[in-house]
PDB file of C-alpha atoms in Angstrom:
ATOM      1  CA  MET A   1       0.145   0.197  -0.486  1.00 49.00           C
ATOM      2  CA  LEU A   2       1.488   3.480  -0.669  1.00 50.00           C
ATOM      3  CA  TYR A   3       1.003   5.379   1.562  1.00 42.00           C
ATOM      4  CA  ASP A   4       1.563   2.645   4.471  1.00 36.00           C
ATOM      5  CA  ARG A   5       5.204   3.364   2.435  1.00 44.00           C
ATOM      6  CA  ILE A   6       5.310   7.467   2.345  1.00 41.00           C
ATOM      7  CA  GLY A   7       2.380   8.292   4.496  1.00 42.00           C
ATOM      8  CA  VAL A   8       4.362   8.204   8.064  1.00 49.00           C
ATOM      9  CA  GLY A   9       4.090  11.837   9.728  1.00 53.00           C
ATOM     10  CA  TYR A  10       1.981  12.542   6.694  1.00 54.00           C
ATOM     11  CA  ALA A  11      -0.459  15.127   9.009  1.00 53.00           C
ATOM     12  CA  HIS A  12       2.371  16.638  10.789  1.00 58.00           C
ATOM     13  CA  GLY A  13       1.873  19.312   7.132  1.00 62.00           C
ATOM     14  CA  ARG A  14      -0.960  18.206   5.603  1.00 71.00           C
ATOM     15  CA  ARG A  15      -3.623  20.732   7.977  1.00 83.00           C
ATOM     16  CA  THR A  16      -6.684  21.987   6.927  1.00 92.00           C
ATOM     17  CA  ASP A  17      -6.976  25.214   5.703  1.00 95.00           C
ATOM     18  CA  PRO A  18     -10.637  26.911   5.951  1.00 96.00           C
ATOM     19  CA  ARG A  19      -9.680  29.079   2.471  1.00 97.00           C
ATOM     20  CA  TRP A  20     -10.558  25.050   0.606  1.00 97.00           C
ATOM     21  CA  LEU A  21     -12.557  23.975   3.552  1.00 96.00           C
ATOM     22  CA  ALA A  22     -15.614  26.515   2.792  1.00 97.00           C
ATOM     23  CA  PRO A  23     -16.576  25.568  -0.540  1.00 97.00           C
ATOM     24  CA  ILE A  24     -15.699  22.645  -0.045  1.00 97.00           C
ATOM     25  CA  VAL A  25     -18.409  21.883   2.403  1.00 97.00           C
ATOM     26  CA  ALA A  26     -20.569  24.817  -0.141  1.00 97.00           C
ATOM     27  CA  ALA A  27     -20.144  22.209  -2.904  1.00 98.00           C
ATOM     28  CA  LEU A  28     -22.138  19.762  -0.432  1.00 97.00           C
ATOM     29  CA  GLY A  29     -25.412  21.847  -0.204  1.00 96.00           C
ATOM     30  CA  ASP A  30     -28.187  20.525   1.874  1.00 96.00           C
ATOM     31  CA  ALA A  31     -26.461  16.545   1.589  1.00 98.00           C
ATOM     32  CA  ARG A  32     -26.124  14.783   5.333  1.00 98.00           C
ATOM     33  CA  THR A  33     -24.825  11.440   4.810  1.00 98.00           C
ATOM     34  CA  VAL A  34     -21.136  11.616   3.104  1.00 98.00           C
ATOM     35  CA  LEU A  35     -18.888   9.323   2.056  1.00 98.00           C
ATOM     36  CA  ASP A  36     -15.368  10.536   2.068  1.00 97.00           C
ATOM     37  CA  VAL A  37     -13.670   8.424  -0.518  1.00 98.00           C
ATOM     38  CA  GLY A  38      -9.082   8.335  -0.033  1.00 95.00           C
ATOM     39  CA  ALA A  39      -9.851  10.378   3.737  1.00 93.00           C
ATOM     40  CA  GLY A  40      -6.398   9.955   4.671  1.00 90.00           C
ATOM     41  CA  THR A  41      -6.210  11.608   7.782  1.00 88.00           C
ATOM     42  CA  GLY A  42     -10.065  13.512   7.227  1.00 90.00           C
ATOM     43  CA  SER A  43      -8.646  16.792   7.011  1.00 90.00           C
ATOM     44  CA  TYR A  44     -11.833  18.587   4.653  1.00 93.00           C
ATOM     45  CA  GLU A  45     -14.335  15.883   6.678  1.00 94.00           C
ATOM     46  CA  PRO A  46     -17.554  18.408   7.520  1.00 93.00           C
ATOM     47  CA  LEU A  47     -18.466  18.405  11.012  1.00 91.00           C
ATOM     48  CA  ASP A  48     -21.965  19.371  10.433  1.00 93.00           C
ATOM     49  CA  ARG A  49     -23.118  16.250   8.929  1.00 95.00           C
ATOM     50  CA  THR A  50     -22.979  12.156   9.287  1.00 98.00           C
ATOM     51  CA  VAL A  51     -19.536  11.418   7.414  1.00 97.00           C
ATOM     52  CA  VAL A  52     -18.227   7.713   7.261  1.00 97.00           C
ATOM     53  CA  ALA A  53     -14.686   7.874   5.966  1.00 96.00           C
ATOM     54  CA  VAL A  54     -13.417   4.822   3.344  1.00 97.00           C
ATOM     55  CA  GLU A  55      -9.165   4.786   3.355  1.00 95.00           C
ATOM     56  CA  PRO A  56      -7.091   1.593   2.301  1.00 93.00           C
ATOM     57  CA  SER A  57      -3.951   2.514   4.242  1.00 89.00           C
ATOM     58  CA  ALA A  58      -3.767   1.846   7.779  1.00 89.00           C
ATOM     59  CA  GLU A  59      -1.049   4.479   7.868  1.00 87.00           C
ATOM     60  CA  MET A  60      -3.043   6.793   7.443  1.00 85.00           C
ATOM     61  CA  ILE A  61      -5.939   5.840   9.739  1.00 90.00           C
ATOM     62  CA  ARG A  62      -3.285   5.952  12.431  1.00 89.00           C
ATOM     63  CA  GLN A  63      -3.282   9.312  12.208  1.00 87.00           C
ATOM     64  CA  ARG A  64      -6.892  10.275  11.909  1.00 89.00           C
ATOM     65  CA  PRO A  65      -7.845  12.345  15.210  1.00 87.00           C
ATOM     66  CA  PRO A  66      -9.373  11.276  18.102  1.00 89.00           C
ATOM     67  CA  GLY A  67     -13.016  12.607  17.091  1.00 88.00           C
ATOM     68  CA  ALA A  68     -12.712  11.874  12.998  1.00 91.00           C
ATOM     69  CA  ALA A  69     -15.003  10.053  11.241  1.00 94.00           C
ATOM     70  CA  PRO A  70     -15.558   6.314  11.630  1.00 95.00           C
ATOM     71  CA  VAL A  71     -13.529   4.356   8.588  1.00 96.00           C
ATOM     72  CA  LEU A  72     -14.262   1.630   6.394  1.00 96.00           C
ATOM     73  CA  ARG A  73     -10.683   0.173   5.045  1.00 95.00           C
ATOM     74  CA  ALA A  74     -11.092   0.029   1.579  1.00 96.00           C
ATOM     75  CA  VAL A  75     -10.266   1.194  -2.027  1.00 96.00           C
ATOM     76  CA  ALA A  76     -12.316   3.518  -4.210  1.00 97.00           C
ATOM     77  CA  GLU A  77     -12.412   0.673  -6.946  1.00 97.00           C
ATOM     78  CA  ALA A  78     -14.788  -1.541  -4.397  1.00 98.00           C
ATOM     79  CA  LEU A  79     -16.608   0.477  -2.347  1.00 98.00           C
ATOM     80  CA  PRO A  80     -18.887  -1.795   0.342  1.00 96.00           C
ATOM     81  CA  VAL A  81     -21.394   0.154   0.439  1.00 96.00           C
ATOM     82  CA  ARG A  82     -24.856   0.035  -1.412  1.00 97.00           C
ATOM     83  CA  SER A  83     -25.810   1.833  -4.972  1.00 98.00           C
ATOM     84  CA  GLY A  84     -27.472   5.287  -3.364  1.00 97.00           C
ATOM     85  CA  ALA A  85     -26.485   4.864   0.308  1.00 97.00           C
ATOM     86  CA  VAL A  86     -25.311   8.617   0.760  1.00 98.00           C
ATOM     87  CA  ASP A  87     -26.541  11.772  -0.265  1.00 98.00           C
ATOM     88  CA  ALA A  88     -22.586  12.786  -1.116  1.00 98.00           C
ATOM     89  CA  VAL A  89     -19.145  11.347  -2.029  1.00 98.00           C
ATOM     90  CA  LEU A  90     -15.851  13.090  -1.313  1.00 98.00           C
ATOM     91  CA  ALA A  91     -13.324  12.527  -2.894  1.00 98.00           C
ATOM     92  CA  LEU A  92     -10.344  15.200  -2.189  1.00 97.00           C
ATOM     93  CA  LEU A  93      -7.201  14.939  -3.755  1.00 95.00           C
ATOM     94  CA  THR A  94      -7.016  10.796  -4.089  1.00 95.00           C
ATOM     95  CA  VAL A  95      -8.472  10.393  -7.874  1.00 97.00           C
ATOM     96  CA  HIS A  96      -4.634  10.428  -8.864  1.00 94.00           C
ATOM     97  CA  HIS A  97      -3.924   7.445  -6.360  1.00 92.00           C
ATOM     98  CA  TRP A  98      -6.283   5.259  -7.813  1.00 96.00           C
ATOM     99  CA  PRO A  99      -5.356   1.999  -9.694  1.00 95.00           C
ATOM    100  CA  ASP A 100      -8.240   2.459 -12.197  1.00 98.00           C
ATOM    101  CA  TRP A 101      -9.224   5.256 -11.644  1.00 98.00           C
ATOM    102  CA  ARG A 102     -12.542   5.298 -14.545  1.00 98.00           C
ATOM    103  CA  LEU A 103     -14.011   2.798 -12.327  1.00 98.00           C
ATOM    104  CA  GLY A 104     -13.139   4.273  -8.727  1.00 98.00           C
ATOM    105  CA  LEU A 105     -15.471   7.029 -10.934  1.00 98.00           C
ATOM    106  CA  ALA A 106     -17.820   4.781 -11.599  1.00 98.00           C
ATOM    107  CA  GLU A 107     -18.530   3.559  -7.691  1.00 98.00           C
ATOM    108  CA  LEU A 108     -18.594   7.130  -6.923  1.00 98.00           C
ATOM    109  CA  ARG A 109     -22.028   7.858  -9.400  1.00 97.00           C
ATOM    110  CA  ARG A 110     -23.001   4.349  -8.307  1.00 98.00           C
ATOM    111  CA  VAL A 111     -22.989   5.270  -4.570  1.00 98.00           C
ATOM    112  CA  ALA A 112     -24.269   9.210  -4.302  1.00 98.00           C
ATOM    113  CA  PRO A 113     -25.953  11.451  -6.417  1.00 98.00           C
ATOM    114  CA  LEU A 114     -23.507  14.252  -5.588  1.00 98.00           C
ATOM    115  CA  ARG A 115     -20.097  13.670  -6.451  1.00 98.00           C
ATOM    116  CA  VAL A 116     -17.451  16.101  -4.828  1.00 98.00           C
ATOM    117  CA  VAL A 117     -14.113  15.765  -6.437  1.00 98.00           C
ATOM    118  CA  LEU A 118     -10.741  18.050  -5.707  1.00 98.00           C
ATOM    119  CA  ALA A 119      -8.166  16.957  -8.793  1.00 98.00           C
ATOM    120  CA  TYR A 120      -6.055  19.298 -10.166  1.00 97.00           C
ATOM    121  CA  ASP A 121      -4.107  19.650 -14.022  1.00 97.00           C
ATOM    122  CA  THR A 122      -0.772  17.621 -13.929  1.00 97.00           C
ATOM    123  CA  ARG A 123       0.960  19.750 -16.356  1.00 97.00           C
ATOM    124  CA  ARG A 124       0.690  22.802 -14.281  1.00 96.00           C
ATOM    125  CA  HIS A 125       2.588  20.437 -11.670  1.00 96.00           C
ATOM    126  CA  ALA A 126       4.471  19.057 -13.909  1.00 96.00           C
ATOM    127  CA  ASP A 127       5.484  22.829 -14.515  1.00 97.00           C
ATOM    128  CA  PHE A 128       6.122  23.987 -11.458  1.00 98.00           C
ATOM    129  CA  TRP A 129       9.432  25.811 -10.724  1.00 98.00           C
ATOM    130  CA  LEU A 130      10.528  22.893  -7.716  1.00 98.00           C
ATOM    131  CA  VAL A 131       9.711  20.355 -11.121  1.00 98.00           C
ATOM    132  CA  ARG A 132      11.312  22.308 -13.854  1.00 97.00           C
ATOM    133  CA  GLU A 133      14.524  23.745 -11.978  1.00 98.00           C
ATOM    134  CA  TYR A 134      14.944  21.157  -9.352  1.00 98.00           C
ATOM    135  CA  VAL A 135      13.610  17.553  -9.602  1.00 98.00           C
ATOM    136  CA  PRO A 136      12.625  17.384 -13.517  1.00 97.00           C
ATOM    137  CA  GLU A 137      11.912  13.541 -12.663  1.00 96.00           C
ATOM    138  CA  ILE A 138       8.720  13.750 -11.550  1.00 96.00           C
ATOM    139  CA  ALA A 139       7.056  15.683 -14.157  1.00 97.00           C
ATOM    140  CA  ARG A 140       7.150  11.828 -15.843  1.00 95.00           C
ATOM    141  CA  LEU A 141       5.043  11.047 -12.415  1.00 93.00           C
ATOM    142  CA  GLU A 142       2.821  13.705 -12.663  1.00 95.00           C
ATOM    143  CA  LEU A 143       1.684  13.696 -16.338  1.00 96.00           C
ATOM    144  CA  SER A 144       0.891   9.747 -16.334  1.00 95.00           C
ATOM    145  CA  ARG A 145      -1.517  10.882 -14.086  1.00 95.00           C
ATOM    146  CA  PRO A 146      -5.099  11.441 -14.781  1.00 97.00           C
ATOM    147  CA  SER A 147      -5.645  15.219 -14.266  1.00 97.00           C
ATOM    148  CA  ALA A 148      -8.507  17.624 -13.750  1.00 98.00           C
ATOM    149  CA  GLU A 149      -9.717  17.716 -16.864  1.00 97.00           C
ATOM    150  CA  GLN A 150      -9.720  14.059 -17.337  1.00 98.00           C
ATOM    151  CA  ILE A 151     -12.007  13.255 -14.211  1.00 98.00           C
ATOM    152  CA  ALA A 152     -14.060  16.172 -14.862  1.00 98.00           C
ATOM    153  CA  GLU A 153     -15.021  14.798 -18.472  1.00 97.00           C
ATOM    154  CA  GLU A 154     -15.418  11.124 -16.906  1.00 97.00           C
ATOM    155  CA  LEU A 155     -17.042  11.869 -14.107  1.00 96.00           C
ATOM    156  CA  GLY A 156     -19.588  14.532 -16.096  1.00 95.00           C
ATOM    157  CA  ALA A 157     -19.043  17.812 -13.736  1.00 97.00           C
ATOM    158  CA  ASP A 158     -21.600  20.747 -13.561  1.00 95.00           C
ATOM    159  CA  GLU A 159     -19.230  22.728 -11.535  1.00 97.00           C
ATOM    160  CA  VAL A 160     -15.567  23.468 -12.419  1.00 98.00           C
ATOM    161  CA  VAL A 161     -14.309  25.446  -9.777  1.00 97.00           C
ATOM    162  CA  PRO A 162     -10.610  26.605  -9.384  1.00 98.00           C
ATOM    163  CA  LEU A 163      -9.037  26.697  -5.818  1.00 98.00           C
ATOM    164  CA  PRO A 164      -6.019  29.105  -5.913  1.00 98.00           C
ATOM    165  CA  VAL A 165      -3.363  28.259  -3.396  1.00 98.00           C
ATOM    166  CA  PRO A 166      -2.882  31.340  -1.229  1.00 98.00           C
ATOM    167  CA  TRP A 167       1.097  31.814  -0.071  1.00 97.00           C
ATOM    168  CA  ASP A 168       0.288  31.442   3.839  1.00 96.00           C
ATOM    169  CA  PHE A 169      -1.439  28.445   2.998  1.00 96.00           C
ATOM    170  CA  ALA A 170      -1.359  25.659   5.538  1.00 93.00           C
ATOM    171  CA  ASP A 171      -2.243  22.374   3.978  1.00 93.00           C
ATOM    172  CA  GLY A 172       1.015  21.075   2.910  1.00 90.00           C
ATOM    173  CA  VAL A 173       0.457  20.171  -0.849  1.00 92.00           C
ATOM    174  CA  PHE A 174       2.986  20.036  -3.065  1.00 93.00           C
ATOM    175  CA  PRO A 175       2.785  23.393  -4.325  1.00 96.00           C
ATOM    176  CA  ALA A 176       1.726  24.653  -1.398  1.00 96.00           C
ATOM    177  CA  HIS A 177       4.747  26.518  -0.207  1.00 97.00           C
ATOM    178  CA  TRP A 178       5.007  28.108  -4.026  1.00 98.00           C
ATOM    179  CA  ARG A 179       6.190  31.272  -2.269  1.00 98.00           C
ATOM    180  CA  ARG A 180       7.762  29.855   0.407  1.00 97.00           C
ATOM    181  CA  PRO A 181      10.720  27.696  -0.936  1.00 98.00           C
ATOM    182  CA  ARG A 182      13.065  27.316   2.184  1.00 97.00           C
ATOM    183  CA  ALA A 183      10.485  24.771   3.621  1.00 96.00           C
ATOM    184  CA  TYR A 184      10.935  22.146   1.060  1.00 96.00           C
ATOM    185  CA  LEU A 185      14.731  22.106   2.523  1.00 97.00           C
ATOM    186  CA  ASP A 186      12.617  20.222   5.283  1.00 93.00           C
ATOM    187  CA  GLU A 187      11.936  16.563   5.615  1.00 89.00           C
ATOM    188  CA  ARG A 188       8.746  16.393   7.021  1.00 86.00           C
ATOM    189  CA  VAL A 189       7.191  19.091   4.109  1.00 89.00           C
ATOM    190  CA  ARG A 190       8.555  16.525   1.522  1.00 90.00           C
ATOM    191  CA  ARG A 191       7.594  13.932   3.402  1.00 84.00           C
ATOM    192  CA  SER A 192       3.759  15.349   2.819  1.00 82.00           C
ATOM    193  CA  CYS A 193       3.997  15.549  -0.726  1.00 86.00           C
ATOM    194  CA  SER A 194       3.368  12.382  -2.313  1.00 83.00           C
ATOM    195  CA  ALA A 195       5.183  13.765  -5.520  1.00 88.00           C
ATOM    196  CA  LEU A 196       8.377  13.792  -3.441  1.00 90.00           C
ATOM    197  CA  ALA A 197       7.586  11.146  -1.685  1.00 86.00           C
ATOM    198  CA  GLN A 198       8.057   8.956  -4.779  1.00 87.00           C
ATOM    199  CA  ALA A 199      10.871  10.774  -6.738  1.00 92.00           C
ATOM    200  CA  PRO A 200      14.063   9.204  -6.705  1.00 94.00           C
ATOM    201  CA  PRO A 201      15.591   9.774  -3.434  1.00 94.00           C
ATOM    202  CA  ALA A 202      18.752  10.626  -5.730  1.00 97.00           C
ATOM    203  CA  ALA A 203      17.068  13.246  -7.424  1.00 97.00           C
ATOM    204  CA  VAL A 204      15.709  14.928  -4.759  1.00 97.00           C
ATOM    205  CA  GLU A 205      19.004  15.580  -2.566  1.00 97.00           C
ATOM    206  CA  ARG A 206      20.225  16.919  -5.705  1.00 98.00           C
ATOM    207  CA  GLY A 207      18.225  19.263  -6.404  1.00 98.00           C
ATOM    208  CA  MET A 208      17.387  20.205  -2.631  1.00 98.00           C
ATOM    209  CA  ALA A 209      21.286  20.778  -2.815  1.00 98.00           C
ATOM    210  CA  ARG A 210      21.045  23.038  -5.795  1.00 98.00           C
ATOM    211  CA  LEU A 211      17.709  24.856  -4.498  1.00 98.00           C
ATOM    212  CA  ARG A 212      19.767  25.781  -0.698  1.00 98.00           C
ATOM    213  CA  ALA A 213      22.139  26.963  -3.440  1.00 98.00           C
ATOM    214  CA  ASP A 214      19.916  29.211  -5.167  1.00 98.00           C
ATOM    215  CA  LEU A 215      18.579  30.098  -2.071  1.00 98.00           C
ATOM    216  CA  ASP A 216      21.946  31.394  -0.212  1.00 98.00           C
ATOM    217  CA  SER A 217      22.858  33.108  -3.752  1.00 98.00           C
ATOM    218  CA  GLY A 218      19.295  35.191  -3.788  1.00 98.00           C
ATOM    219  CA  ARG A 219      19.262  33.720  -7.683  1.00 98.00           C
ATOM    220  CA  TRP A 220      15.911  32.025  -6.693  1.00 98.00           C
ATOM    221  CA  GLU A 221      14.740  35.483  -5.303  1.00 97.00           C
ATOM    222  CA  ARG A 222      16.038  37.430  -8.766  1.00 97.00           C
ATOM    223  CA  GLU A 223      14.436  34.575 -11.202  1.00 97.00           C
ATOM    224  CA  HIS A 224      11.168  34.625  -9.278  1.00 97.00           C
ATOM    225  CA  ALA A 225      10.560  38.028  -8.255  1.00 96.00           C
ATOM    226  CA  ASP A 226       7.300  38.104  -9.450  1.00 95.00           C
ATOM    227  CA  LEU A 227       5.982  35.245  -7.152  1.00 97.00           C
ATOM    228  CA  LEU A 228       7.487  37.308  -4.464  1.00 95.00           C
ATOM    229  CA  ALA A 229       4.609  39.822  -4.529  1.00 92.00           C
ATOM    230  CA  ALA A 230       1.776  38.009  -5.255  1.00 97.00           C
ATOM    231  CA  PRO A 231      -1.120  36.685  -2.583  1.00 98.00           C
ATOM    232  CA  GLU A 232      -2.098  33.855  -4.352  1.00 98.00           C
ATOM    233  CA  TRP A 233      -1.542  31.536  -6.952  1.00 97.00           C
ATOM    234  CA  ASP A 234      -3.598  29.133  -9.707  1.00 97.00           C
ATOM    235  CA  ALA A 235      -1.550  25.601  -9.271  1.00 97.00           C
ATOM    236  CA  GLY A 236      -4.360  23.879 -11.204  1.00 97.00           C
ATOM    237  CA  PHE A 237      -6.545  22.946  -8.357  1.00 98.00           C
ATOM    238  CA  ARG A 238      -9.993  22.733  -9.307  1.00 98.00           C
ATOM    239  CA  LEU A 239     -13.104  21.244  -7.141  1.00 98.00           C
ATOM    240  CA  LEU A 240     -14.778  19.278  -9.544  1.00 98.00           C
ATOM    241  CA  VAL A 241     -18.888  19.218  -8.911  1.00 98.00           C
ATOM    242  CA  SER A 242     -21.286  16.135 -10.462  1.00 97.00           C
ATOM    243  CA  ARG A 243     -24.896  16.004  -9.730  1.00 95.00           C
ATOM    244  CA  ARG A 244     -25.461  14.056 -12.637  1.00 74.00           C
TER     245      ARG A 244
END
């Protein structure tokens, strides 16, 4: 199981940011029962409705906080609930990890009339400065994953809502530190990003040594001066809402 291997310490860097929580909860509308598929540590599970989580990784389940929603240990491609069992299903930054993502989306459609999925444009991640300039090996992984546009089409999304990343974002998703490059020098931060955790260790070490040198010399700031004044950045994250 991938996250049993790379998920140790995941909860350290992946915290709920209210600027993403609000649109996610809004997309659920008046749904009272929610299945959170690929739930991980439950960062964006709403507290004001009945939630059941689905998560295959024992390591991720272990890191769920006290009082979190109950968990079914299962995979998205075979959800252990009956058809139409819940009002809505969440799948937040998880579809790109599913071995058969199309089958997983079919399961989302089977179990709920409302589907809320958070995905991202893999091309934008592959062109993120950290990838392009420091760890280019990540690009191949990113481009092999289903992108938000593909997922939206397969899901039959009615709405596609961009979720920009604020410069001080609390949730350590891969491009979260786009304006805080020194954060990537912290091994705990890198462990919270699946793209970095899955990259060849030698490539990551080489890239971090180059990044450290560029930060110490001021080169990074000179090359990316446009980012330093930006309050947020569009990293390609898209909230997909499907009601069909």
